[in-house]
Tab-separated table of C-alpha atoms in Angstrom:
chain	number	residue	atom	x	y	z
X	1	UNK	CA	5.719	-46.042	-17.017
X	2	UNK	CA	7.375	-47.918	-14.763
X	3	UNK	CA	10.471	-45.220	-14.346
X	4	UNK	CA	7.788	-42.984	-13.198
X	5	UNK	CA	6.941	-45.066	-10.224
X	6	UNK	CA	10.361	-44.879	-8.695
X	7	UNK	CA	10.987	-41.401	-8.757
X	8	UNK	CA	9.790	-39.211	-5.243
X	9	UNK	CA	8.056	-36.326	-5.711
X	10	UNK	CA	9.999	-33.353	-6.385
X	11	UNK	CA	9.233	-30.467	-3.458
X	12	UNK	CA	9.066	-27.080	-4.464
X	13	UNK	CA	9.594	-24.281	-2.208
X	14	UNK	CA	6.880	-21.456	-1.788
X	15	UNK	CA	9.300	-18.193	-2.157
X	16	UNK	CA	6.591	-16.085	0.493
X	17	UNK	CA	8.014	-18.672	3.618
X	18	UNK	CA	10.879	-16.708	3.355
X	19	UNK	CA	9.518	-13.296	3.479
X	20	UNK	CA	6.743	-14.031	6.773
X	21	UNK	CA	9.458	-16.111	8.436
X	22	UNK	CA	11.567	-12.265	7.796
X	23	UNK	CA	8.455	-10.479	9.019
X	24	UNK	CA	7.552	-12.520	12.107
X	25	UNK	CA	11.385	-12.813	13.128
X	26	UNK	CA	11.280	-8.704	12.616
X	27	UNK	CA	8.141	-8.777	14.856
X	28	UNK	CA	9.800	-10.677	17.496
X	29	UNK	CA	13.245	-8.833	17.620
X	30	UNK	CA	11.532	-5.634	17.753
X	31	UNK	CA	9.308	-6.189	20.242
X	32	UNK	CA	6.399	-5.112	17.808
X	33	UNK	CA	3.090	-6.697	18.669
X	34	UNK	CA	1.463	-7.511	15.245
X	35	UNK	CA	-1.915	-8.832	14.651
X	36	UNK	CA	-3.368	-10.403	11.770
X	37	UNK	CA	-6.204	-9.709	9.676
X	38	UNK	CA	-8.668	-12.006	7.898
X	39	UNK	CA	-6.076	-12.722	5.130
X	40	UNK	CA	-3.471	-13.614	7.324
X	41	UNK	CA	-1.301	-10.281	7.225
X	42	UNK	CA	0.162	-9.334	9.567
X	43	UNK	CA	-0.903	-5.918	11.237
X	44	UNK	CA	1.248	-3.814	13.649
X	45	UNK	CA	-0.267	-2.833	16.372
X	46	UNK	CA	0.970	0.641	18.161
X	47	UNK	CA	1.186	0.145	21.164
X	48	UNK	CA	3.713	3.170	23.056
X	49	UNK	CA	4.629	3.260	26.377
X	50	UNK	CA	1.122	0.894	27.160
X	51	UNK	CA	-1.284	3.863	25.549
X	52	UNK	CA	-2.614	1.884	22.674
X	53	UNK	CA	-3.887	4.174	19.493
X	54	UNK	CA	-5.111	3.778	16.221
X	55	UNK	CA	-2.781	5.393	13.519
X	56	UNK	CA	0.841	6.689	13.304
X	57	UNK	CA	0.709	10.297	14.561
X	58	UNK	CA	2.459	11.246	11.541
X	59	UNK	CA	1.120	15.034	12.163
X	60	UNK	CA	1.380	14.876	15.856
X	61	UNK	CA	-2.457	15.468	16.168
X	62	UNK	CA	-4.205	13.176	18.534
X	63	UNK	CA	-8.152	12.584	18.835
X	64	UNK	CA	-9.604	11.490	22.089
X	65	UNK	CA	-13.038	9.357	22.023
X	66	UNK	CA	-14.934	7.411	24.691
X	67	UNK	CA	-16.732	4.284	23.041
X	68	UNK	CA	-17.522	1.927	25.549
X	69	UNK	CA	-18.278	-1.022	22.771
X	70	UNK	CA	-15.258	-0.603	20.438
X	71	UNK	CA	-11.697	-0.954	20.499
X	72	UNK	CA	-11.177	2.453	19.036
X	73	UNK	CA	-14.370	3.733	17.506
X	74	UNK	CA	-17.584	2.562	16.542
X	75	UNK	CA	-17.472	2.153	12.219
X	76	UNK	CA	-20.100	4.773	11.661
X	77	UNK	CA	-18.461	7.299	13.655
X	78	UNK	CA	-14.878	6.305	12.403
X	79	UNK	CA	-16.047	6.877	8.572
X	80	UNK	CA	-17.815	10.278	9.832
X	81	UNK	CA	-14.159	11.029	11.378
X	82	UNK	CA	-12.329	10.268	8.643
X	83	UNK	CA	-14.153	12.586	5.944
X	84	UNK	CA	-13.233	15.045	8.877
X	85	UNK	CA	-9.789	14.389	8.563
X	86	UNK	CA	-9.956	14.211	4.830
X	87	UNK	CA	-11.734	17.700	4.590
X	88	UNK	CA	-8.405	18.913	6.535
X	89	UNK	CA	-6.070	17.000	4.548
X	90	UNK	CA	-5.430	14.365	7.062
X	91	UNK	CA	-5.661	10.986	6.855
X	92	UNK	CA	-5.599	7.706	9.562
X	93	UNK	CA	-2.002	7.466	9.388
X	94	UNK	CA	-1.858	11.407	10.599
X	95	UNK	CA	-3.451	11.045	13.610
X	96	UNK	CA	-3.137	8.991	16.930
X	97	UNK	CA	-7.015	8.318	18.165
X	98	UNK	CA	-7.675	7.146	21.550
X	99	UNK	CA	-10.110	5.461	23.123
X	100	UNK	CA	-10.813	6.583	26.839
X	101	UNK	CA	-13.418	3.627	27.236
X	102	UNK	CA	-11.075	0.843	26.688
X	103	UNK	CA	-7.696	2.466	28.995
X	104	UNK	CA	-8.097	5.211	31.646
X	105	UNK	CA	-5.532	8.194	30.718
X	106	UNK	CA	-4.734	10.828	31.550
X	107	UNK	CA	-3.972	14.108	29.023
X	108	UNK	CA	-0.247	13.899	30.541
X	109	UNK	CA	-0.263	10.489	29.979
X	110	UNK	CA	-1.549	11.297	26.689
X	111	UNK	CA	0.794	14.093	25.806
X	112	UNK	CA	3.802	12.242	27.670
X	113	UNK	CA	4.005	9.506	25.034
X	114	UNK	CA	2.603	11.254	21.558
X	115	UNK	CA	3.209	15.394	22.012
X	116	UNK	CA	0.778	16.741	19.879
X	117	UNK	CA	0.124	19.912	18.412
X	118	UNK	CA	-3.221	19.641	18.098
X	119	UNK	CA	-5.375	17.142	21.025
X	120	UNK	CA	-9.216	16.676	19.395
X	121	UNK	CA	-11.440	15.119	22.650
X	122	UNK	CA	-15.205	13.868	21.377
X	123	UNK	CA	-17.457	14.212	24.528
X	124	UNK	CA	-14.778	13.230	27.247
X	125	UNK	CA	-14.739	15.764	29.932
X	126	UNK	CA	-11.749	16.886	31.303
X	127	UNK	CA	-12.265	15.250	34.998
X	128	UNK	CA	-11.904	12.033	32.950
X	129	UNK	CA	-8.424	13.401	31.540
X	130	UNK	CA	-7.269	14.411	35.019
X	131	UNK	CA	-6.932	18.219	33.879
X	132	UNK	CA	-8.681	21.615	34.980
X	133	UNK	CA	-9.605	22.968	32.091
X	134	UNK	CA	-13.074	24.317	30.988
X	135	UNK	CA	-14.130	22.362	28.677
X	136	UNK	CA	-16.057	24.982	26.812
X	137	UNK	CA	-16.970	23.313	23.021
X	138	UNK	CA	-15.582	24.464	19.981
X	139	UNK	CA	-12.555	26.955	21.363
X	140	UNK	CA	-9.383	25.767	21.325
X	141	UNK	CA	-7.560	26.075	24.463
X	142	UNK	CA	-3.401	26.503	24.550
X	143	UNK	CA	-1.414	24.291	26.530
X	144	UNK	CA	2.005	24.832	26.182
X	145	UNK	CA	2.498	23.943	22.062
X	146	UNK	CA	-0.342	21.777	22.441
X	147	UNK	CA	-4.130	23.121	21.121
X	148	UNK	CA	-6.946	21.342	23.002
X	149	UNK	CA	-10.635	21.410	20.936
X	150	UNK	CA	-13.264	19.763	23.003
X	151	UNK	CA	-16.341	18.925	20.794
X	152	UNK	CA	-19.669	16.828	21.267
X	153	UNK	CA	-19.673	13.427	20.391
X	154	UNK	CA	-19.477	12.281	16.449
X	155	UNK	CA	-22.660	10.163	16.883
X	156	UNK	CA	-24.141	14.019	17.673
X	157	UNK	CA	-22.772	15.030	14.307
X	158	UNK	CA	-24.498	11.876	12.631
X	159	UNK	CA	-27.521	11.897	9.904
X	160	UNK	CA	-29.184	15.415	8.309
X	161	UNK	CA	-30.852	16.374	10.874
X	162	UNK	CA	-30.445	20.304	11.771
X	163	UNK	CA	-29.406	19.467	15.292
X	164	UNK	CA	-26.600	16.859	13.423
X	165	UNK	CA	-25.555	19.768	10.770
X	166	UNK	CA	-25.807	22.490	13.484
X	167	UNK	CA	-22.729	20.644	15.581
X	168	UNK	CA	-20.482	19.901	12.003
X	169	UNK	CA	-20.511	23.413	11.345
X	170	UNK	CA	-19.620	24.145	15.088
X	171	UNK	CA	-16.326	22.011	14.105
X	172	UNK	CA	-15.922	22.892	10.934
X	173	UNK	CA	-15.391	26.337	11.581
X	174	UNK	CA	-12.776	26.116	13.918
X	175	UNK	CA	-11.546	23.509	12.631
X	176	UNK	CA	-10.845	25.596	8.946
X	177	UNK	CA	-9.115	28.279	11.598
X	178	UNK	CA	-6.928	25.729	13.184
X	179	UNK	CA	-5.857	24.006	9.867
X	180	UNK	CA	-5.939	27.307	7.972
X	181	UNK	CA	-8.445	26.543	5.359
């Protein structure tokens, strides 16, 4: 017993301090902001030319929302949103979404930073994007390669309700044009 007295404690290394001290001096080098969620991972955060946007614009389609009390979108209208996206065989990653509320853009801005094929805008008119366009709902409107769809807000498209049905069909069917389905 005695021999075990003398000896120190034997220090293991945890083989993950290698990886985050990889990730964060990745992070750093790159100039990637990165966040971290409730489990400590860490989260990039886009962030292009100062227009900050949820998703990676994989498909170059961006969608425009004004919610004054969210970052990006309120969670009832974001889940609404994405079974939109999923009905046209998009996802999160697909898309670039934008909240108006939280940075004052304009389209060029917009289209400047993340050309898109397809621009989506939920009940932002187009004085707030600095364009003049009619903003009539539920046409798309060419702009050079770019399609613009102006639509009512998703909390409009919300519940069972006729009125709620009545504006999801309204998108849905030019939406199924657009994305040939």
């Amino acid at each position: 017993m005695p021999e075990l007295a003398k000896k120190q404690p034997e220090i293991i290394p945890n083989p993950l301090d290698a990886q985050i001290k990889t990730l964060d001096a990745q992070a750093t080098t790159t100039g990637v902001p990165i966040e971290t969620d409730k489990d400590n991972n860490h989260i990039p955060i886009n962030d292009s030319r100062q227009i900050k946007y949820l998703g990676e614009h994989l498909k170059q389609v961006t969608i425009i929302v004004k919610d004054e009390l969210a970052v990006y979108l309120n969670e009832n209208d974001l889940t609404l949103l994405s079974s939109i996206l999923s009905a046209c065989k998009l996802t999160l990653a697909d898309i670039a979404l934008i909240n108006v509320a939280q940075q004052k853009l304009s389209l060029h801005e917009i289209l400047n930073v993340l050309p898109s094929k397809l621009v989506m805008i939920f009940d932002v008119s187009s004085t707030t994007l600095k364009i003049k366009l009619p903003t009539t709902l539920y046409k798309s409107i060419q702009l050079g390669d770019t399609y613009l769809l102006f639509s009512n807000s998703l909390s409009l498209m919300q519940g069972g309700d006729q009125s709620a049905k009545l504006e999801k069909g309204k998108l849905w069917a030019i939406l199924k044009s657009l994305f040939q389905l």
